[in-house]
Amino acid sequence: MELRQISRDITDWFSGSGPMSDIVVSSRIRLARNLAGHRFPGSCSVEEKAEILDVLKSVLLSLDLGDEVFYLSLDKESELARSFLVERHLISRHHAMASGPRGAVITKNESFTAMLLEEDALRLQVLRSGCRLSECAAQIDKIDSMIEERVEYAFSPRFGYLTACPTNVGTGIRVSVMLHMPALKMTGQIEKCLAAAKDMNLAVRGLFGEGTEAASDLYQISNQVTLGVSEQAIVSEFENVIIPEITEYEKAARKQLLTKQAEALDDKIARAMALLQNAHLISSQEALFLLSHLRLGLNMHEHMGVSTPAIERLCALGAPGPDRHRLSIRTINRLFMLTLPAHLQLNYGQPLDATRRDALRARIIREALNPQ
Amino acid sequence: MQCQICNKRTATIHLTEINDGVRSEMHICETCAAEQGVTAQSQMSINELLSHLLASQPSDDEMFGPSEKDQVCPSCGFTLDRLRKEGSLGCPADYKVFEAALVPLIERAHNGKSTHCGKVPTKVPTDTKKFVELSTLRRQLEEAVKAEDYELAARLRDQMKQMQ
Ligand SMILES: [Zn+2]
Ligand SMILES: [Zn+2]
């Protein structure tokens, strides 16, 4: 499997489909596991790491994961390839940056990854588009049980699954959703909303941006408590309390934009279109910021039936002839992902300096939004 | 934004650090900063701050005596001092070796809880499974009593009796 085979399109979890996808971009569950009788990776010698890697790799590759699988030796991959995998959320930044023997087993549809020798010996991940946590939970539980038939996990009756960091001990589960919340930002309520999430013992992180304030308006919300609460209870709290409450905030903010700040909303969307259609140099941060406004406009049109002058023009983009598709969320997300720095360079075939990246990014976006 | 130490006051001091390309941030209030010896101008790193915090836990000498403090894990050579510096453990056995010192830290990280509830590997001895199931039931029972759902509480109590 060549990474360049998957690098030309967006990954399925970012396709903009699935339940509640106007706000919930994707659902992810991770499980942390270690092997009994072995040290945690951070304390292992290179030999012990290689030994653990061998065991886990052969177990993972022998499983029926419902799709074609590929294996990557991360210590042999280039830095660019590893950054690409991080941009696609297939491995963690920690895994990309670590040293020594380590690898990843990834299904071709990219919905499942096993990170081998991350902070823990094994980190399983299931990732899907939209709000589909129950599905993720069922799939990851099944895979975890299949692995457990072949290896002995480090487990204690009192503390549950034992992890390198005591903050993950117990179920070892990390449930996350990626939420698109541009209206809360525009109406100045995002800080309040994120603070409320933190009060619910949740970890909040801005994605694809620098610092906590995400230029992309994409936020990841995850559970912090992994001990003393069952996997099921955590997932159902997300589905029944956390996601409905937080998405309700964003929905209310979108309505507020429409009733009280319609002109400001149209201005943002129109400016985003104008810049993206005309710029010749565009940084990754600026592209994320502007594309977020287009995504908001399209989603308000599709899910709330909104039609303002700017949204009308936005929907008509890319649809001049009879056989051309209307501009879709998928197209916006595709531009978003394919113009991230590592994607851009991997698809170009060689490293590019920042200015050439900005030029290439602007050209790709211009061509997509100005059909010939 | 709330202070990450006391979780009460507003964070006004923001520490950012980039280590091996990984960016970490801490947001704390002035009161907690003063307690930890951080000033807005100081160059204290997040790692230093975390080790200060761990070190200021009353979990050291006062609570456990010097014996545990100097203990070394026989399987991996890990010491509590390293946990303080690195924030993670050396091997699964450390949870047993340093249990007394770990419990307060674990409770702080997990909303006061220190016993597993949830999935159990099918391979573990039946005793272990029973232990986890019993403690899960016990927790549900406590919650049922708190919620004054005595019908559910009675049912849970029966289930527990059957298991014992
Ligand atoms: Zn404080
Ligand atoms: Zn040890």
Coordinates of C-alpha atoms and ligand atoms in Angstrom, one line a residue:
Chain A
M1 CA 0.0 0.0 0.0
E2 CA 1.4 3.4 -1.0
L3 CA 0.3 6.4 1.0
R4 CA 0.0 8.3 -2.3
Q5 CA -2.9 6.0 -3.2
I6 CA -4.9 7.4 -0.4
S7 CA -3.5 10.9 -0.3
R8 CA -5.5 12.2 -3.3
D9 CA -8.9 12.1 -1.8
I10 CA -10.4 12.8 1.6
T11 CA -10.7 10.2 4.2
D12 CA -14.2 8.8 4.8
W13 CA -14.6 10.1 8.3
F14 CA -14.3 13.6 6.9
S15 CA -16.8 13.2 4.1
G16 CA -19.4 15.3 5.8
S17 CA -22.0 12.5 6.0
G18 CA -23.7 10.7 8.8
P19 CA -26.1 11.6 11.5
M20 CA -26.0 15.3 12.7
S21 CA -23.1 15.9 10.3
D22 CA -24.0 19.6 10.1
I23 CA -22.3 20.0 13.4
V24 CA -20.8 16.6 14.4
V25 CA -18.1 16.0 11.8
S26 CA -16.8 12.7 13.2
S27 CA -16.9 10.3 16.1
R28 CA -13.8 8.5 17.4
I29 CA -13.1 5.9 20.1
R30 CA -9.7 4.9 21.2
L31 CA -8.7 2.1 23.6
A32 CA -5.3 1.9 25.4
R33 CA -3.9 -1.6 26.1
N34 CA -0.6 -3.1 27.3
L35 CA 0.8 -6.6 27.4
A36 CA 1.2 -8.5 30.7
G37 CA 4.8 -9.3 31.5
H38 CA 6.2 -6.4 29.5
R39 CA 7.2 -2.9 30.4
F40 CA 5.4 0.1 29.1
P41 CA 7.0 1.3 25.8
G42 CA 8.6 4.4 27.4
S43 CA 10.7 2.1 29.6
C44 CA 11.4 -0.6 27.1
S45 CA 14.8 -1.3 25.5
V46 CA 14.9 -1.3 21.7
E47 CA 14.9 -5.2 21.9
E48 CA 11.9 -5.4 24.1
K49 CA 10.0 -2.9 21.8
A50 CA 10.9 -5.0 18.8
E51 CA 9.6 -8.1 20.6
I52 CA 6.3 -6.5 21.5
L53 CA 6.0 -5.1 18.0
D54 CA 6.4 -8.6 16.5
V55 CA 3.8 -10.1 18.7
L56 CA 1.2 -7.3 18.1
K57 CA 1.9 -7.0 14.4
S58 CA 1.3 -10.7 13.7
V59 CA -1.8 -10.8 15.8
L60 CA -3.3 -7.7 14.2
L61 CA -2.5 -8.8 10.7
S62 CA -4.1 -12.2 11.3
L63 CA -7.5 -10.7 12.2
D64 CA -10.4 -10.3 9.9
L65 CA -10.9 -6.6 10.2
G66 CA -13.6 -6.5 7.5
D67 CA -11.4 -4.6 5.0
E68 CA -8.0 -4.8 3.3
V69 CA -5.3 -3.8 5.8
F70 CA -1.9 -2.2 5.4
Y71 CA 1.0 -2.0 7.8
L72 CA 3.5 0.8 8.2
S73 CA 6.8 0.7 10.0
L74 CA 6.7 4.2 11.3
D75 CA 10.4 4.3 12.2
K76 CA 11.2 3.7 8.5
E77 CA 8.7 6.2 7.1
S78 CA 9.7 9.7 6.2
E79 CA 8.8 12.6 8.5
L80 CA 6.5 13.9 5.7
A81 CA 4.7 10.6 5.6
R82 CA 4.2 10.6 9.3
S83 CA 2.9 14.2 9.3
F84 CA 0.5 13.1 6.5
L85 CA -0.8 10.3 8.8
V86 CA -1.3 12.8 11.6
E87 CA -3.2 15.2 9.4
R88 CA -5.5 12.4 8.5
H89 CA -5.9 11.5 12.2
L90 CA -4.6 7.9 11.5
I91 CA -1.9 8.1 14.1
S92 CA -1.3 10.5 17.0
R93 CA 1.3 13.3 17.0
H94 CA 2.9 11.4 19.9
H95 CA 3.2 8.3 17.8
A96 CA 4.7 10.3 14.8
M97 CA 7.3 12.0 17.0
A98 CA 8.3 9.0 19.2
S99 CA 11.5 7.1 18.5
G100 CA 12.4 3.5 18.1
P101 CA 10.5 0.5 16.6
R102 CA 6.8 1.3 16.2
G103 CA 4.1 0.8 13.6
A104 CA 0.5 1.2 12.6
V105 CA -2.0 -1.2 11.1
I106 CA -4.6 0.7 9.1
T107 CA -7.6 -0.5 7.2
K108 CA -7.9 0.7 3.7
N109 CA -11.1 2.6 4.4
E110 CA -9.2 4.3 7.2
S111 CA -11.9 3.7 9.8
F112 CA -9.6 1.5 11.9
T113 CA -6.1 2.0 13.1
A114 CA -4.0 0.1 15.6
M115 CA -1.0 2.2 16.8
L116 CA 1.7 -0.2 18.0
L117 CA 4.1 1.1 20.6
E118 CA 2.7 4.5 21.1
E119 CA 2.6 5.7 24.7
D120 CA 1.0 2.3 25.4
A121 CA 1.9 -0.9 23.6
L122 CA -1.4 -0.8 21.7
R123 CA -3.8 2.0 21.0
L124 CA -6.8 1.0 19.0
Q125 CA -8.9 3.6 17.1
V126 CA -12.2 3.6 15.3
L127 CA -13.1 6.7 13.4
R128 CA -16.4 7.4 11.5
S129 CA -18.1 10.4 10.0
G130 CA -21.1 12.0 11.8
C131 CA -22.5 11.1 15.2
R132 CA -22.0 7.4 15.3
L133 CA -20.4 6.6 18.6
S134 CA -22.4 3.4 19.3
E135 CA -21.2 2.0 16.1
C136 CA -17.6 2.9 16.9
A137 CA -18.0 1.4 20.4
A138 CA -19.4 -1.9 19.0
Q139 CA -16.6 -2.2 16.4
I140 CA -13.7 -1.4 18.7
D141 CA -15.0 -3.7 21.4
K142 CA -15.3 -6.6 18.9
I143 CA -11.7 -6.0 17.6
D144 CA -10.4 -5.7 21.2
S145 CA -12.0 -9.0 22.2
M146 CA -10.5 -10.7 19.1
I147 CA -7.0 -9.4 20.1
E148 CA -7.5 -10.5 23.6
E149 CA -8.0 -14.1 22.6
R150 CA -4.4 -14.1 21.4
V151 CA -2.5 -12.0 23.9
E152 CA -2.6 -11.4 27.6
Y153 CA -3.4 -7.8 28.4
A154 CA -2.0 -6.1 31.5
F155 CA -5.1 -5.9 33.8
S156 CA -5.7 -5.5 37.5
P157 CA -8.9 -6.2 39.3
R158 CA -8.8 -2.9 41.1
F159 CA -7.5 -0.6 38.4
G160 CA -8.7 -2.4 35.2
Y161 CA -6.6 -2.1 32.1
L162 CA -3.2 -0.8 33.1
T163 CA -1.7 2.1 31.1
A164 CA 1.6 3.9 31.1
C165 CA -0.1 7.1 32.3
P166 CA -2.5 6.7 35.3
T167 CA -4.8 9.2 33.6
N168 CA -5.9 6.5 31.1
V169 CA -6.2 3.6 33.5
G170 CA -9.4 1.6 34.0
T171 CA -11.3 1.2 30.7
G172 CA -8.5 2.9 28.8
I173 CA -11.3 4.4 26.7
R174 CA -11.1 7.8 25.1
V175 CA -14.4 8.9 23.4
S176 CA -14.2 12.0 21.2
V177 CA -16.4 13.9 18.8
M178 CA -15.2 16.5 16.4
L179 CA -17.6 19.5 16.3
H180 CA -17.8 22.3 13.8
M181 CA -18.9 25.4 15.8
P182 CA -18.4 28.5 13.7
A183 CA -21.6 30.3 14.7
L184 CA -20.6 30.1 18.4
K185 CA -17.3 31.8 17.4
M186 CA -19.0 34.5 15.4
T187 CA -21.5 35.3 18.1
G188 CA -18.7 35.4 20.7
Q189 CA -20.0 32.5 22.8
I190 CA -17.4 29.9 22.0
E191 CA -15.4 30.4 25.2
K192 CA -18.5 30.1 27.3
C193 CA -19.5 26.9 25.6
L194 CA -16.1 25.4 25.9
A195 CA -15.9 26.3 29.6
A196 CA -19.2 24.6 30.1
A197 CA -17.8 21.5 28.5
K198 CA -14.8 21.6 30.8
D199 CA -17.1 21.8 33.8
M200 CA -18.5 18.5 32.6
N201 CA -15.1 17.0 33.1
L202 CA -14.4 17.0 29.4
A203 CA -11.2 17.8 27.6
V204 CA -11.6 20.4 24.8
R205 CA -9.1 20.9 22.0
G206 CA -9.1 23.1 19.0
L207 CA -8.1 21.2 15.8
F208 CA -6.1 22.0 12.8
G209 CA -5.0 25.2 14.3
E210 CA -2.5 26.8 16.5
G211 CA -3.4 27.3 20.2
T212 CA -6.8 26.5 21.8
E213 CA -8.7 28.8 19.5
A214 CA -9.1 26.8 16.3
A215 CA -9.0 28.8 13.0
S216 CA -11.0 25.9 11.5
D217 CA -13.8 26.2 14.1
L218 CA -13.3 22.5 14.6
Y219 CA -13.2 21.4 18.2
Q220 CA -12.6 17.9 19.7
I221 CA -14.4 17.1 22.9
S222 CA -13.3 14.0 24.8
N223 CA -13.9 12.3 28.2
Q224 CA -11.2 12.6 30.8
V225 CA -12.4 10.1 33.4
T226 CA -11.5 6.6 32.3
L227 CA -11.7 4.8 35.7
G228 CA -14.9 3.9 37.7
V229 CA -17.3 4.5 34.8
S230 CA -18.1 1.8 32.3
E231 CA -17.4 2.2 28.5
Q232 CA -21.1 2.0 27.9
A233 CA -21.9 4.7 30.4
I234 CA -19.3 7.0 28.9
V235 CA -20.7 6.5 25.4
S236 CA -24.3 7.0 26.4
E237 CA -23.5 10.1 28.3
F238 CA -22.0 11.5 25.1
E239 CA -25.0 10.4 23.0
N240 CA -27.7 11.4 25.4
V241 CA -26.3 14.5 27.3
I242 CA -23.1 16.0 26.0
I243 CA -23.6 16.0 22.2
P244 CA -27.3 17.1 22.4
E245 CA -26.4 19.9 24.8
I246 CA -23.4 21.3 22.9
T247 CA -24.9 21.0 19.4
E248 CA -28.0 22.8 20.8
Y249 CA -25.7 25.8 21.6
E250 CA -24.4 25.9 18.1
K251 CA -27.8 25.5 16.6
A252 CA -29.1 28.4 18.7
A253 CA -26.1 30.5 17.6
R254 CA -26.9 29.8 13.9
K255 CA -30.4 30.9 14.4
Q256 CA -29.2 34.0 16.2
L257 CA -26.9 34.8 13.3
L258 CA -29.8 34.6 11.0
T259 CA -32.3 36.7 12.9
K260 CA -30.0 39.3 14.4
Q261 CA -26.8 39.3 12.3
A262 CA -27.8 38.2 8.9
E263 CA -25.8 40.9 7.2
A264 CA -22.7 40.0 9.2
L265 CA -23.2 36.4 8.3
D266 CA -23.5 37.1 4.6
D267 CA -20.5 39.4 4.7
K268 CA -18.4 36.6 6.2
I269 CA -19.5 34.1 3.6
A270 CA -19.1 36.5 0.7
R271 CA -15.7 37.6 1.8
A272 CA -14.6 34.0 2.2
M273 CA -15.7 33.2 -1.3
A274 CA -14.1 36.2 -2.8
L275 CA -10.7 35.5 -1.1
L276 CA -10.7 31.8 -1.9
Q277 CA -11.7 32.4 -5.5
N278 CA -9.0 35.1 -6.1
A279 CA -6.1 34.7 -3.7
H280 CA -2.7 33.7 -5.2
L281 CA -1.0 33.0 -1.9
I282 CA -3.0 31.5 1.0
S283 CA -1.6 30.1 4.3
S284 CA -3.0 26.9 5.7
Q285 CA -4.5 28.8 8.7
E286 CA -6.3 31.3 6.4
A287 CA -7.6 28.5 4.2
L288 CA -9.0 26.6 7.2
F289 CA -10.6 29.8 8.5
L290 CA -12.3 30.8 5.2
L291 CA -13.4 27.2 4.3
S292 CA -15.1 27.0 7.7
H293 CA -17.4 29.9 6.6
L294 CA -18.3 28.1 3.4
R295 CA -19.0 25.0 5.3
L296 CA -21.3 26.9 7.6
G297 CA -23.2 28.5 4.7
L298 CA -23.7 25.2 2.9
N299 CA -24.8 23.4 6.1
M300 CA -27.3 26.2 6.9
H301 CA -28.7 25.9 3.5
E302 CA -29.0 22.1 3.6
H303 CA -30.1 21.6 7.1
M304 CA -32.0 24.7 8.0
G305 CA -33.2 25.7 4.5
V306 CA -31.6 29.1 4.7
S307 CA -31.2 31.2 1.6
T308 CA -29.5 34.5 1.9
P309 CA -28.0 36.3 -1.1
A310 CA -24.5 35.1 -0.3
I311 CA -25.6 31.6 0.5
E312 CA -27.4 31.5 -2.9
R313 CA -24.2 32.5 -4.7
L314 CA -22.3 29.9 -2.6
C315 CA -24.6 27.1 -3.6
A316 CA -24.3 28.1 -7.3
L317 CA -20.5 27.8 -7.2
G318 CA -19.3 25.0 -9.2
A319 CA -22.6 24.5 -10.9
P320 CA -22.7 26.4 -14.1
G321 CA -23.4 23.6 -16.6
P322 CA -26.2 21.1 -16.4
D323 CA -24.0 18.1 -15.6
R324 CA -21.9 19.8 -13.0
H325 CA -22.5 18.9 -9.4
R326 CA -23.5 21.5 -6.9
L327 CA -20.8 22.6 -4.4
S328 CA -21.0 20.0 -1.6
I329 CA -19.7 19.7 1.9
R330 CA -17.6 16.9 0.6
T331 CA -15.9 19.3 -1.8
I332 CA -15.2 21.8 0.9
N333 CA -13.8 19.2 3.2
R334 CA -11.7 17.8 0.3
L335 CA -10.2 21.2 -0.3
F336 CA -9.6 21.6 3.5
M337 CA -7.8 18.3 3.8
L338 CA -5.8 18.2 0.5
T339 CA -4.4 21.6 1.2
L340 CA -3.0 20.8 4.6
P341 CA 0.8 21.1 4.4
A342 CA 1.8 17.4 4.4
H343 CA -1.0 16.4 2.0
L344 CA 0.0 19.2 -0.3
Q345 CA 3.7 18.1 -0.4
L346 CA 3.0 14.4 -0.6
N347 CA 0.7 14.9 -3.6
Y348 CA 3.1 17.3 -5.2
G349 CA 5.8 14.6 -4.9
Q350 CA 8.4 16.6 -3.0
P351 CA 8.9 19.0 -0.1
L352 CA 7.9 22.6 -0.8
D353 CA 8.8 25.8 1.1
A354 CA 6.1 27.8 2.8
T355 CA 5.7 30.3 -0.1
R356 CA 5.4 27.6 -2.7
R357 CA 2.9 25.7 -0.5
D358 CA 0.8 28.9 -0.2
A359 CA 0.8 29.4 -3.9
L360 CA -0.1 25.7 -4.7
R361 CA -2.8 25.8 -2.1
A362 CA -4.3 29.0 -3.5
R363 CA -4.2 27.5 -7.0
I364 CA -6.0 24.2 -6.0
I365 CA -8.7 26.2 -4.2
R366 CA -9.1 28.7 -7.0
E367 CA -9.4 26.0 -9.6
A368 CA -12.0 24.2 -7.6
L369 CA -14.1 27.3 -6.9
N370 CA -13.8 28.9 -10.4
P371 CA -14.9 26.2 -12.7
Q372 CA -13.9 26.7 -16.3
Chain B
M1 CA -11.1 30.0 31.0
Q2 CA -10.9 28.1 34.2
C3 CA -7.7 27.5 36.2
Q4 CA -6.4 24.0 35.6
I5 CA -5.2 23.6 39.1
C6 CA -8.0 24.7 41.3
N7 CA -10.8 24.4 38.7
K8 CA -12.5 27.4 40.3
R9 CA -10.9 30.7 39.5
T10 CA -10.4 32.3 36.1
A11 CA -7.0 31.5 34.5
T12 CA -5.0 34.6 33.8
I13 CA -1.6 33.1 33.4
H14 CA -1.0 31.1 30.3
L15 CA 2.0 28.9 29.9
T16 CA 2.9 27.5 26.5
E17 CA 5.7 25.1 25.7
I18 CA 6.9 23.3 22.6
N19 CA 8.8 20.1 23.3
D20 CA 9.8 17.9 20.4
G21 CA 7.3 19.7 18.3
V22 CA 4.5 18.9 20.7
R23 CA 2.8 21.9 22.0
S24 CA 1.4 21.9 25.6
E25 CA -0.4 24.6 27.4
M26 CA -1.3 25.3 31.0
H27 CA -3.8 27.9 32.1
I28 CA -3.7 28.8 35.8
C29 CA -5.0 31.5 38.1
E30 CA -2.9 34.0 40.0
T31 CA -3.5 32.4 43.4
C32 CA -2.4 29.0 42.2
A33 CA 0.5 30.5 40.3
A34 CA 1.7 32.2 43.5
E35 CA 1.4 29.0 45.4
Q36 CA 3.5 27.2 42.9
G37 CA 6.0 30.1 42.7
V38 CA 5.1 31.1 39.1
T39 CA 4.9 34.7 38.2
A40 CA 3.7 36.1 35.0
Q41 CA 7.2 37.0 34.0
S42 CA 8.9 33.8 35.2
Q43 CA 10.3 31.3 32.8
M44 CA 9.0 28.2 34.6
S45 CA 8.3 25.4 32.2
I46 CA 5.1 23.3 32.3
N47 CA 7.2 20.2 33.2
E48 CA 8.6 22.1 36.2
L49 CA 5.2 23.2 37.2
L50 CA 3.8 19.7 37.0
S51 CA 6.7 18.3 39.0
H52 CA 6.1 21.0 41.6
L53 CA 2.5 20.1 41.8
L54 CA 3.2 16.4 42.2
A55 CA 5.9 17.1 44.7
S56 CA 3.5 19.3 46.7
Q57 CA 1.0 16.5 47.0
P58 CA 0.8 15.4 50.6
S59 CA 1.4 11.9 49.3
D60 CA 5.1 11.8 50.1
D61 CA 6.9 11.4 53.4
E62 CA 4.0 12.6 55.6
M63 CA 1.5 10.1 54.3
F64 CA 3.5 7.0 53.4
G65 CA 6.8 7.4 55.2
P66 CA 10.1 7.3 53.5
S67 CA 10.1 3.6 52.8
E68 CA 7.7 3.8 49.9
K69 CA 9.4 6.9 48.6
D70 CA 12.7 5.1 48.2
Q71 CA 11.1 1.9 46.9
V72 CA 12.1 0.6 43.5
C73 CA 10.0 -1.6 41.3
P74 CA 11.7 -5.0 41.1
S75 CA 10.5 -5.6 37.5
C76 CA 11.5 -2.3 35.9
G77 CA 13.5 -0.3 38.4
F78 CA 10.9 2.5 38.4
T79 CA 10.8 4.9 41.3
L80 CA 8.2 7.5 42.5
D81 CA 10.7 10.1 41.7
R82 CA 10.5 9.2 38.0
L83 CA 6.8 9.4 38.1
R84 CA 7.1 12.9 39.4
K85 CA 9.5 13.8 36.6
E86 CA 7.9 11.9 33.7
G87 CA 4.3 11.7 34.5
S88 CA 4.0 8.0 33.5
L89 CA 4.9 4.6 34.9
G90 CA 7.4 2.0 33.9
C91 CA 5.5 -1.3 33.9
P92 CA 2.2 -2.8 34.9
A93 CA 3.6 -4.0 38.2
D94 CA 4.1 -0.4 39.3
Y95 CA 0.4 -0.1 40.0
K96 CA 0.9 -2.7 42.8
V97 CA 4.3 -1.6 44.0
F98 CA 3.3 2.1 44.4
E99 CA -0.4 1.6 45.0
A100 CA -0.6 3.7 48.1
A101 CA 1.1 6.7 46.5
L102 CA -0.8 6.3 43.2
V103 CA -4.4 6.1 44.7
P104 CA -4.6 9.8 45.6
L105 CA -3.3 10.8 42.2
I106 CA -5.6 8.5 40.4
E107 CA -8.6 9.7 42.4
R108 CA -7.7 13.3 41.5
A109 CA -7.6 12.4 37.8
H110 CA -10.8 10.3 37.8
N111 CA -13.3 12.4 39.7
G112 CA -12.6 10.6 43.0
K113 CA -12.8 7.1 41.7
S114 CA -10.2 4.5 42.2
T115 CA -11.8 1.1 41.2
H116 CA -12.4 -0.2 37.8
C117 CA -15.9 -0.6 36.4
G118 CA -16.5 -2.0 32.9
K119 CA -15.0 -4.5 30.5
V120 CA -13.0 -7.3 31.9
P121 CA -10.8 -9.6 29.7
T122 CA -12.5 -13.0 29.2
K123 CA -9.2 -14.7 30.2
V124 CA -8.9 -13.3 33.7
P125 CA -9.7 -15.7 36.6
T126 CA -13.4 -15.8 37.6
D127 CA -12.5 -14.3 41.0
T128 CA -11.3 -11.2 39.2
K129 CA -14.4 -10.9 37.1
K130 CA -16.5 -11.4 40.2
F131 CA -14.6 -8.6 42.0
V132 CA -15.2 -6.1 39.2
E133 CA -18.8 -7.1 38.8
L134 CA -19.4 -6.7 42.6
S135 CA -17.8 -3.3 42.8
T136 CA -19.8 -2.2 39.7
L137 CA -23.0 -3.4 41.5
R138 CA -21.9 -1.7 44.7
R139 CA -21.5 1.6 42.9
Q140 CA -24.9 1.2 41.2
L141 CA -26.4 0.5 44.6
E142 CA -25.0 3.6 46.1
E143 CA -26.4 5.6 43.2
A144 CA -29.8 4.0 43.5
V145 CA -29.9 4.8 47.2
K146 CA -28.9 8.4 46.6
A147 CA -31.6 8.7 44.0
E148 CA -34.1 7.1 46.5
D149 CA -34.9 4.3 44.0
Y150 CA -35.3 1.7 46.6
E151 CA -36.9 -0.9 44.3
L152 CA -33.7 -0.8 42.1
A153 CA -31.6 -0.9 45.3
A154 CA -33.3 -4.0 46.5
R155 CA -32.8 -5.7 43.2
L156 CA -29.1 -4.8 43.1
R157 CA -28.7 -6.0 46.7
D158 CA -30.2 -9.4 45.8
Q159 CA -27.9 -9.7 42.8
M160 CA -24.9 -9.0 45.0
K161 CA -26.1 -11.6 47.6
Q162 CA -26.4 -14.2 44.8
M163 CA -22.9 -13.5 43.7
Q164 CA -21.4 -13.8 47.1
Ligands
ZN1 ZN -6.3 28.2 40.5
ZN2 ZN 7.8 -1.5 37.3

